[in-house]
Coordinates of C-alpha atoms (C1' of nucleotides) in Angstrom, one line a residue:
Chain N
M1230 CA 0.0 0.0 0.0
P1231 CA 1.5 3.3 -1.0
E1232 CA 0.2 5.1 2.1
L1233 CA 2.4 2.9 4.3
D1234 CA 5.7 3.5 2.6
G1235 CA 6.5 6.0 5.3
S1236 CA 6.7 9.1 3.2
L1237 CA 3.4 10.3 4.5
I1238 CA 4.3 9.5 8.1
A1239 CA 7.9 10.3 8.4
G1240 CA 7.0 14.0 8.5
L1241 CA 5.1 13.7 11.7
P1242 CA 6.9 14.9 14.8
L1243 CA 6.3 11.6 16.5
F1244 CA 8.3 9.8 13.8
S1245 CA 10.8 12.4 12.7
A1246 CA 13.6 11.0 14.9
M1247 CA 13.2 7.4 13.7
S1248 CA 15.3 5.4 11.4
K1249 CA 13.9 3.9 8.3
K1250 CA 14.2 0.5 10.0
E1251 CA 12.3 1.5 13.0
L1252 CA 9.6 3.1 10.9
D1253 CA 9.2 -0.1 8.8
F1254 CA 9.0 -2.1 12.0
L1255 CA 6.1 0.1 13.2
L1256 CA 4.3 0.3 9.9
C1257 CA 4.4 -3.3 8.9
R1258 CA 2.6 -4.2 12.2
A1259 CA -0.2 -1.7 11.6
R1260 CA -3.1 -1.9 9.3
S1261 CA -4.5 1.2 7.6
A1262 CA -8.3 1.6 7.4
R1263 CA -10.9 4.0 6.2
Y1264 CA -13.6 5.1 8.6
P1265 CA -16.6 6.8 7.0
K1266 CA -18.2 9.8 8.7
D1267 CA -20.3 9.1 11.8
L1268 CA -18.8 5.7 12.3
A1269 CA -17.8 4.8 15.9
I1270 CA -14.1 3.7 15.6
F1271 CA -14.4 2.4 19.2
E1272 CA -17.0 2.6 21.9
Q1273 CA -16.9 3.8 25.5
D1274 CA -16.4 0.8 27.9
G1275 CA -15.8 -1.4 24.9
N1276 CA -12.9 -3.8 25.1
A1277 CA -9.7 -1.9 24.3
D1278 CA -8.0 -4.1 21.8
A1279 CA -6.2 -1.7 19.5
F1280 CA -4.6 1.8 19.4
F1281 CA -4.6 4.2 16.5
L1282 CA -2.9 7.0 14.7
L1283 CA -5.0 9.4 12.7
L1284 CA -3.7 10.0 9.2
D1285 CA -6.5 12.0 7.7
G1286 CA -9.8 13.4 8.9
H1287 CA -11.1 14.5 12.3
I1288 CA -12.4 12.4 15.2
R1289 CA -14.8 13.4 18.0
V1290 CA -14.0 11.9 21.4
V1291 CA -17.3 11.6 23.3
R1292 CA -18.2 10.5 26.8
L1293 CA -21.7 9.5 27.8
N1294 CA -23.0 9.5 31.4
E1295 CA -25.5 7.1 32.8
D1296 CA -28.4 9.5 31.9
G1297 CA -27.4 9.6 28.3
E1298 CA -26.0 13.1 28.5
Q1299 CA -23.1 13.6 26.2
V1300 CA -19.9 15.6 26.6
I1301 CA -17.3 16.0 23.9
A1302 CA -13.9 15.5 25.5
R1303 CA -11.8 16.7 22.4
Y1304 CA -11.3 16.4 18.7
I1305 CA -8.4 14.4 17.3
N1306 CA -6.4 15.8 14.4
P1307 CA -4.2 14.2 11.8
G1308 CA -0.9 13.0 13.2
E1309 CA -2.3 12.3 16.7
L1310 CA -2.4 9.0 18.5
F1311 CA -5.8 8.0 20.0
G1312 CA -7.3 5.1 21.8
I1313 CA -4.0 4.4 23.6
A1314 CA -5.7 2.8 26.6
V1315 CA -3.0 0.1 26.5
A1316 CA -0.3 2.6 27.5
M1317 CA -2.2 3.4 30.7
G1318 CA -2.9 -0.3 31.5
R1319 CA -6.6 0.1 30.9
A1320 CA -8.7 -2.8 29.7
T1321 CA -11.6 -0.6 28.2
Y1322 CA -11.8 2.7 26.3
P1323 CA -12.9 5.6 28.6
A1324 CA -14.8 7.3 25.7
S1325 CA -16.1 6.7 22.2
A1326 CA -14.3 7.9 19.1
I1327 CA -16.6 9.0 16.2
A1328 CA -15.4 10.0 12.8
A1329 CA -16.4 13.6 12.3
V1330 CA -15.6 13.3 8.6
D1331 CA -14.4 10.4 6.5
C1332 CA -11.1 9.4 8.2
V1333 CA -8.0 7.3 7.5
A1334 CA -6.1 5.8 10.4
L1335 CA -3.5 3.3 11.3
A1336 CA -4.5 0.7 13.8
W1337 CA -2.2 -1.5 15.9
P1338 CA -3.4 -4.5 17.9
N1339 CA -2.7 -4.1 21.6
E1340 CA -0.6 -7.2 21.5
A1341 CA 1.9 -5.3 19.4
W1342 CA 2.5 -2.7 22.2
P1343 CA 5.2 -4.5 24.2
D1344 CA 7.2 -5.2 21.0
L1345 CA 6.8 -1.8 19.7
T1346 CA 7.8 0.0 22.8
A1347 CA 10.8 -2.3 23.3
R1348 CA 12.0 -1.9 19.8
V1349 CA 11.1 1.8 19.2
P1350 CA 11.3 3.6 22.6
Q1351 CA 10.6 7.0 20.9
F1352 CA 7.2 5.7 20.0
A1353 CA 6.4 4.8 23.6
S1354 CA 7.7 8.2 24.9
G1355 CA 5.6 9.9 22.2
A1356 CA 2.6 8.1 23.5
Y1357 CA 3.3 9.0 27.1
R1358 CA 3.9 12.6 26.1
T1359 CA 0.5 12.7 24.3
I1360 CA -1.2 11.4 27.4
G1361 CA 0.5 14.0 29.5
E1362 CA -0.7 16.7 27.2
R1363 CA -4.3 15.3 27.3
L1364 CA -4.2 15.3 31.1
Q1365 CA -2.9 18.9 31.1
E1366 CA -5.6 20.0 28.7
T1367 CA -8.3 18.3 30.7
Q1368 CA -7.2 19.9 33.9
D1369 CA -7.1 23.3 32.1
Q1370 CA -10.7 22.6 31.1
V1371 CA -11.7 21.9 34.7
M1372 CA -10.1 25.2 35.7
Q1373 CA -11.9 27.1 33.0
M1374 CA -15.2 25.6 34.0
S1375 CA -14.5 26.6 37.6
T1376 CA -13.4 30.2 37.0
E1377 CA -14.8 31.4 33.7
Q1378 CA -18.2 32.5 32.5
V1379 CA -19.9 30.7 29.6
E1380 CA -18.9 33.5 27.2
Q1381 CA -15.2 33.2 27.9
R1382 CA -15.3 29.4 27.7
V1383 CA -17.0 29.4 24.3
A1384 CA -14.6 32.0 23.0
H1385 CA -11.6 30.0 24.3
T1386 CA -12.9 26.8 22.8
L1387 CA -13.5 28.4 19.5
L1388 CA -9.9 29.8 19.5
R1389 CA -8.5 26.4 20.4
L1390 CA -10.5 24.6 17.7
V1391 CA -9.4 27.2 15.1
Q1392 CA -5.8 26.9 16.2
Q1393 CA -5.8 23.1 16.2
S1394 CA -8.0 22.4 13.3
G1395 CA -8.3 25.7 11.4
R1396 CA -8.1 26.1 7.6
K1397 CA -7.4 29.5 6.1
T1398 CA -10.1 30.9 3.9
A1399 CA -10.7 34.3 2.2
E1400 CA -12.9 35.5 5.2
G1401 CA -10.8 34.1 8.0
I1402 CA -10.0 30.8 9.6
E1403 CA -12.6 28.1 9.4
I1404 CA -12.9 25.1 11.6
D1405 CA -12.1 22.2 9.2
F1406 CA -14.9 19.9 10.0
P1407 CA -18.7 20.1 10.4
I1408 CA -19.5 21.2 14.0
T1409 CA -22.9 22.1 15.3
R1410 CA -23.9 24.6 18.0
Q1411 CA -24.9 21.5 20.0
D1412 CA -21.3 20.2 19.7
I1413 CA -19.8 23.4 20.9
A1414 CA -22.3 23.4 23.8
E1415 CA -21.1 19.9 24.7
M1416 CA -17.5 21.0 24.8
T1417 CA -18.2 24.0 27.0
G1418 CA -20.8 22.8 29.4
T1419 CA -23.7 25.0 28.2
T1420 CA -26.7 24.7 25.9
L1421 CA -27.0 25.1 22.2
H1422 CA -29.3 28.1 22.8
T1423 CA -26.6 30.0 24.6
V1424 CA -24.0 29.1 22.0
S1425 CA -26.3 30.3 19.2
R1426 CA -26.9 33.6 21.0
L1427 CA -23.2 34.2 21.5
L1428 CA -22.3 33.4 18.0
S1429 CA -25.1 35.6 16.7
A1430 CA -23.8 38.5 18.8
W1431 CA -20.3 37.9 17.7
E1432 CA -21.4 37.8 14.1
D1433 CA -23.0 41.2 14.6
M1434 CA -19.7 42.4 16.0
G1435 CA -17.8 41.0 13.0
L1436 CA -15.8 38.5 15.0
V1437 CA -17.1 35.3 13.5
R1438 CA -19.2 34.1 10.6
G1439 CA -21.4 31.2 11.0
G1440 CA -23.5 28.7 8.9
R1441 CA -25.0 25.4 9.2
Q1442 CA -22.4 23.2 11.0
R1443 CA -19.8 25.8 10.1
V1444 CA -17.8 28.4 12.1
I1445 CA -15.3 30.9 10.7
V1446 CA -13.3 33.1 13.0
T1447 CA -12.8 36.4 11.2
D1448 CA -11.2 38.4 14.0
A1449 CA -9.2 36.2 16.3
H1450 CA -7.7 39.2 18.0
N1451 CA -10.9 40.7 19.4
L1452 CA -12.3 37.2 20.1
M1453 CA -9.3 36.7 22.3
L1454 CA -10.1 39.9 24.1
I1455 CA -13.5 38.4 24.9
A1456 CA -11.9 35.1 26.0
E1457 CA -9.6 36.8 28.4
H1458 CA -12.1 39.3 29.6
R1459 CA -12.4 39.6 33.4
R1460 CA -15.6 40.6 35.0
K1461 CA -14.3 41.9 38.3
R1462 CA -11.1 43.1 39.8
Chain S
M874 CA 16.5 4.0 58.2
P875 CA 13.9 1.7 59.5
E876 CA 11.1 3.1 57.3
L877 CA 13.0 2.0 54.2
D878 CA 13.4 -1.6 55.0
G879 CA 10.5 -2.4 52.8
S880 CA 8.1 -3.8 55.4
L881 CA 6.1 -0.6 55.2
I882 CA 6.1 -0.4 51.5
A883 CA 5.8 -4.0 50.4
G884 CA 2.1 -3.9 51.4
L885 CA 1.2 -1.3 48.8
P886 CA -0.5 -2.6 45.7
L887 CA 2.2 -0.9 43.5
F888 CA 4.9 -3.0 45.1
S889 CA 3.1 -6.2 46.1
A890 CA 4.3 -8.2 43.0
M891 CA 8.0 -7.2 43.4
S892 CA 10.8 -9.3 44.6
K893 CA 12.9 -8.3 47.5
K894 CA 15.7 -7.5 45.2
E895 CA 13.6 -5.2 43.0
L896 CA 12.3 -3.5 46.1
D897 CA 15.8 -2.9 47.4
F898 CA 16.8 -1.5 44.1
L899 CA 14.0 1.0 44.2
L900 CA 14.4 2.0 47.8
C901 CA 18.1 2.5 47.9
R902 CA 17.7 5.1 45.1
A903 CA 15.1 7.1 47.0
R904 CA 15.4 9.4 49.9
S905 CA 12.7 9.7 52.5
A906 CA 11.8 13.1 53.8
R907 CA 9.4 14.8 56.1
Y908 CA 7.3 17.7 54.8
P909 CA 5.6 19.9 57.5
K910 CA 2.0 21.0 57.0
D911 CA 1.5 23.8 54.5
L912 CA 4.9 23.3 52.8
A913 CA 5.0 23.3 49.0
I914 CA 6.7 20.0 48.1
F915 CA 6.9 21.3 44.5
E916 CA 5.5 24.4 42.7
Q917 CA 3.5 24.8 39.6
D918 CA 5.7 25.5 36.5
G919 CA 8.7 24.7 38.6
N920 CA 11.5 22.6 37.2
A921 CA 10.4 18.9 37.5
D922 CA 13.5 17.2 39.0
A923 CA 12.0 14.5 41.1
F924 CA 9.0 12.2 41.6
F925 CA 7.4 11.0 44.8
L926 CA 5.6 8.4 46.7
L927 CA 3.5 9.5 49.6
L928 CA 4.0 7.3 52.7
D929 CA 2.1 9.2 55.3
G930 CA -0.1 12.3 55.3
H931 CA -2.3 14.0 52.7
I932 CA -1.3 16.3 49.9
R933 CA -3.3 18.9 48.1
V934 CA -2.7 19.4 44.4
V935 CA -3.4 22.9 43.4
R936 CA -3.5 24.8 40.1
L937 CA -3.4 28.6 39.9
N938 CA -4.5 30.5 36.9
E939 CA -3.1 33.8 35.7
D940 CA -5.6 35.8 37.8
G941 CA -4.5 34.0 41.0
E942 CA -7.7 32.0 41.2
Q943 CA -7.1 28.6 42.7
V944 CA -8.5 25.2 41.9
I945 CA -7.8 22.0 43.8
A946 CA -7.2 19.3 41.3
R947 CA -7.1 16.4 43.9
Y948 CA -5.8 15.1 47.2
I949 CA -3.0 12.5 47.3
N950 CA -3.3 9.7 49.8
P951 CA -0.7 7.4 51.3
G952 CA 0.6 4.8 48.8
E953 CA 0.1 7.1 45.8
L954 CA 2.7 8.3 43.4
F955 CA 2.7 12.0 42.7
G956 CA 4.8 14.6 40.7
I957 CA 5.5 12.0 38.1
A958 CA 6.0 14.6 35.3
V959 CA 9.0 12.6 34.1
A960 CA 6.7 9.7 33.1
M961 CA 4.9 12.0 30.7
G962 CA 8.0 13.7 29.3
R963 CA 7.2 17.0 31.0
A964 CA 9.9 19.4 32.1
T965 CA 7.8 21.3 34.6
Y966 CA 5.1 20.4 37.2
P967 CA 1.6 21.2 36.0
A968 CA 0.5 22.0 39.5
S969 CA 1.7 22.7 43.1
A970 CA 1.7 20.0 45.8
I971 CA 1.0 21.3 49.3
A972 CA 1.2 19.2 52.4
A973 CA -2.3 19.3 53.9
V974 CA -0.9 17.8 57.1
D975 CA 2.7 16.7 58.1
C976 CA 3.7 14.2 55.5
V977 CA 6.4 11.6 54.8
A978 CA 7.3 10.8 51.3
L979 CA 9.9 9.0 49.2
A980 CA 11.6 11.1 46.5
W981 CA 13.5 9.8 43.5
P982 CA 15.6 12.1 41.3
N983 CA 14.3 12.2 37.7
E984 CA 17.6 10.8 36.5
A985 CA 16.8 7.6 38.2
W986 CA 13.7 7.1 36.1
P987 CA 15.3 5.3 33.1
D988 CA 17.1 2.8 35.3
L989 CA 14.1 2.2 37.5
T990 CA 11.7 1.5 34.7
A991 CA 14.3 -0.7 32.9
R992 CA 15.1 -2.7 36.0
V993 CA 11.6 -2.8 37.5
P994 CA 9.0 -2.6 34.8
Q995 CA 6.1 -3.1 37.2
F996 CA 7.1 0.3 38.7
A997 CA 6.7 1.9 35.3
S998 CA 3.4 0.3 34.5
G999 CA 2.1 1.3 38.0
A1000 CA 3.0 4.9 37.2
Y1001 CA 1.3 4.7 33.9
R1002 CA -1.7 3.2 35.4
T1003 CA -1.8 6.0 38.0
I1004 CA -1.7 8.5 35.2
G1005 CA -4.5 6.8 33.4
E1006 CA -6.7 6.9 36.5
R1007 CA -5.9 10.6 37.0
L1008 CA -6.9 11.3 33.4
Q1009 CA -10.1 9.3 33.8
E1010 CA -11.0 11.1 37.1
T1011 CA -10.3 14.5 35.6
Q1012 CA -12.5 13.7 32.6
D1013 CA -15.2 12.6 35.0
Q1014 CA -14.9 15.9 36.7
V1015 CA -15.4 17.8 33.5
M1016 CA -18.5 15.7 32.8
Q1017 CA -19.9 16.4 36.3
M1018 CA -19.3 20.1 35.9
S1019 CA -21.1 20.0 32.6
T1020 CA -24.1 18.0 33.6
E1021 CA -24.7 18.4 37.3
Q1022 CA -25.9 21.1 39.6
V1023 CA -23.7 22.4 42.4
E1024 CA -25.6 20.4 45.0
Q1025 CA -24.8 17.1 43.3
R1026 CA -21.2 18.0 42.6
V1027 CA -20.6 18.9 46.3
A1028 CA -22.3 15.7 47.4
H1029 CA -20.2 13.6 45.0
T1030 CA -17.0 15.3 46.0
L1031 CA -17.7 14.7 49.7
L1032 CA -18.5 11.0 49.1
R1033 CA -15.3 10.6 47.1
L1034 CA -13.2 12.3 49.8
V1035 CA -14.7 10.1 52.4
Q1036 CA -14.2 7.0 50.4
Q1037 CA -10.6 7.9 49.5
S1038 CA -9.5 9.5 52.8
G1039 CA -12.2 8.6 55.3
R1040 CA -11.6 7.6 58.9
K1041 CA -14.2 5.7 60.8
T1042 CA -15.4 7.5 64.0
A1043 CA -18.3 7.0 66.4
E1044 CA -20.5 9.4 64.5
G1045 CA -19.7 8.4 60.9
I1046 CA -16.8 8.7 58.5
E1047 CA -14.6 11.7 58.9
I1048 CA -12.4 13.2 56.2
D1049 CA -8.9 12.5 57.6
F1050 CA -7.3 15.9 57.1
P1051 CA -8.3 19.6 57.7
I1052 CA -10.4 20.8 54.9
T1053 CA -12.2 24.2 54.7
R1054 CA -15.4 25.2 53.0
Q1055 CA -13.2 27.2 50.7
D1056 CA -11.3 24.0 49.8
I1057 CA -14.5 22.2 48.9
A1058 CA -15.6 25.1 46.9
E1059 CA -12.3 25.1 44.9
M1060 CA -12.8 21.4 44.2
T1061 CA -16.4 21.8 42.9
G1062 CA -16.3 25.1 41.1
T1063 CA -18.5 27.1 43.5
T1064 CA -18.1 29.5 46.4
L1065 CA -17.5 28.9 50.1
H1066 CA -20.9 30.5 50.8
T1067 CA -22.8 28.0 48.7
V1068 CA -20.8 25.1 50.3
S1069 CA -21.5 26.4 53.7
R1070 CA -25.2 26.7 53.0
L1071 CA -25.4 23.1 51.6
L1072 CA -23.5 21.6 54.6
S1073 CA -25.7 23.5 57.0
A1074 CA -28.8 22.1 55.3
W1075 CA -27.4 18.6 55.2
E1076 CA -26.5 18.9 58.9
D1077 CA -30.1 19.8 59.7
M1078 CA -31.1 16.7 57.7
G1079 CA -28.7 14.5 59.7
L1080 CA -26.5 13.6 56.7
V1081 CA -23.3 15.3 57.8
R1082 CA -21.7 16.9 60.8
G1083 CA -19.4 19.8 60.5
G1084 CA -16.9 21.8 62.3
R1085 CA -14.0 24.1 61.7
Q1086 CA -12.0 22.4 58.9
R1087 CA -13.8 19.2 59.6
V1088 CA -16.5 17.2 57.8
I1089 CA -18.0 14.0 59.0
V1090 CA -20.5 12.1 56.8
T1091 CA -23.0 10.4 59.1
D1092 CA -25.4 9.1 56.4
A1093 CA -23.6 8.2 53.3
H1094 CA -26.6 6.5 51.9
N1095 CA -28.9 9.5 51.8
L1096 CA -26.1 11.7 50.7
M1097 CA -25.7 9.4 47.8
L1098 CA -29.3 9.9 46.9
I1099 CA -28.7 13.6 46.7
A1100 CA -25.6 13.1 44.6
E1101 CA -27.5 11.0 42.1
H1102 CA -30.6 13.1 42.1
R1103 CA -31.9 14.1 38.7
R1104 CA -33.8 17.4 38.3
K1105 CA -35.5 16.6 35.0
R1106 CA -36.6 13.5 33.0
Chain K
dT276 C1' -39.6 20.7 -7.2
dG277 C1' -41.4 19.6 -3.0
dC278 C1' -41.1 17.2 1.4
dG279 C1' -39.1 16.2 5.7
dC280 C1' -35.3 16.3 8.6
dT281 C1' -31.8 18.5 11.1
dC282 C1' -29.9 22.6 12.6
dT283 C1' -30.4 27.4 13.9
dT284 C1' -32.4 31.5 15.8
dT285 C1' -34.9 34.3 19.0
dG286 C1' -38.2 35.6 22.7
dC287 C1' -39.8 35.1 27.5
dG288 C1' -39.9 33.8 32.3
dC289 C1' -37.6 32.0 36.0
dC290 C1' -34.4 30.3 39.5
dA291 C1' -30.0 28.5 41.0
dC292 C1' -26.3 30.5 42.3
dC293 C1' -23.2 34.4 42.8
dT294 C1' -22.0 38.9 45.1
dC295 C1' -21.9 41.8 48.8
dA296 C1' -22.3 42.5 53.7
dA297 C1' -22.0 41.6 58.4
dA298 C1' -21.9 39.0 62.5
dC299 C1' -20.2 35.0 64.8
dA300 C1' -17.0 31.2 66.4
dA301 C1' -12.7 28.8 67.0
dC302 C1' -8.1 28.8 67.6
dA303 C1' -3.1 30.7 68.2
dG304 C1' 0.0 33.6 70.2
dA305 C1' 1.3 37.2 73.4
Chain O
dT420 C1' -6.8 36.3 79.5
dC421 C1' -7.0 39.3 75.8
dT422 C1' -6.6 40.1 70.9
dG423 C1' -5.8 39.3 66.1
dT424 C1' -6.5 36.0 62.6
dT425 C1' -8.8 32.7 60.1
dG426 C1' -12.7 30.1 59.1
dT427 C1' -18.0 29.8 59.2
dT428 C1' -22.8 31.2 59.0
dT429 C1' -26.7 33.6 57.3
dG430 C1' -29.3 37.3 55.0
dA431 C1' -30.7 40.2 51.1
dG432 C1' -30.6 41.2 46.4
dG433 C1' -29.3 40.8 41.6
dT434 C1' -28.4 38.2 37.3
dG435 C1' -26.4 34.9 34.0
dG436 C1' -27.8 31.4 31.6
dC437 C1' -31.2 27.7 31.5
dG438 C1' -35.8 25.6 30.2
dC439 C1' -39.5 26.0 27.2
dA440 C1' -41.5 27.2 22.9
dA441 C1' -42.0 28.2 18.3
dA442 C1' -40.6 29.9 14.0
dG443 C1' -37.1 30.0 10.3
dA444 C1' -33.5 28.0 7.2
dG445 C1' -30.4 24.8 4.8
dC446 C1' -29.9 20.3 2.9
dG447 C1' -30.7 15.4 1.3
dC448 C1' -33.7 12.6 -1.0
dA449 C1' -37.6 11.2 -3.8

DNA sequence: TGCGCTCTTTGCGCCACCTCAAACAACAGA
DNA sequence: TCTGTTGTTTGAGGTGGCGCAAAGAGCGCA
């Protein structure tokens, strides 16, 4: 398969310091697969039997509580590892992974993990660094939810999405996958109504442009002012 | 040092599967230290140069944002690893660790990490499992803050504290370290006023007993009903 | 081209929780 | 024992954002 010859992958930071031999070792143990939009690549509480590297597309990581209420933990972008429960000694996935658009990913069976980490230690340390970043981001989120108003949280989230998954357009930077007001609400702990109101207000101020499942940030600078705005003090 | 002969430590789940030789290898590379109440064992954004195992006491893990607002990420209990930034490839600590009472902990210099993990792989996998649990707990916290009211969040937090750090007394289960209403507020994303009001109400209902920097849960069952209470549906 | 579905917008009323304020209680140190 | 400090309680009032409702608007599909 031409996608697996390494040319596509060697450019990723995770693999940049690897030799050709190490790369081959990794790649020949993975299988590449297409995941159509809306497919669950794995399910929360499902048996964790593989871990993944996203090559193309965007993935929504979703947690469901016992009442069926949904929260979006994060989006995964190309080049990122996901589903690496095995690195944390977990037997099940803590969340579901849903393809936000058509995706291509590499998948390794969990049984390959010991060999992989033994033979290619950079791969293991990359995975652990990823986990560290996720923990940090999640703790940041807790802090934001504790200390910020809804308006600031939504602004921060939009800026983060645009930074991580933005695509330059003539009008500004567009979030590169379909995202609903409801999705943004589930990332920020609010309701789609409040998100819609905020986006409408910001559109009037010329900070963003919206559409059905589309958000474009046209004035990141002033949006940042809103995100950092302090009520008191 | 008598504390380091292994008898105290071999009982911990992290070390239960290790041979005497492995244990000695770990322990002779650690130094044991006392940390008096209120001392910062390490500081947020400070250079991460060591990792720790709490032997006795309780530690408050605190994050500060740029406005000086404080959030308590968690409490560390005896037997737990903490400050394991090195396992995630981090150069700095993401939070501060403050002794909530007088504490005793083992400290390893970060330079020892490669040797330790190479020679005692169970130690590494224990650390990674710990990180996985922390990530899971933090994500649970985000979900709670998104979907639950303050009342439920405080009840859940109290139950968790009592479960993790509870001490049986004649009247019920007491949280085993001094904790203020302000502390509970900083764990749940509310204000000390609201926490105080809730605790007063629960005291009237006979669910808890309070005092200065003290909380005793006298009726965990009914407190759990409050924690799981659903407004709608 | 029209129908139905999903997503979005907007208005209105309300209440959970925050803010501000003040008094009270427990403890530590002189 | 007194006094300052830190933690707790409680009241009163205001509001941010939620719940509910209903009307648009874009898109896929027949």
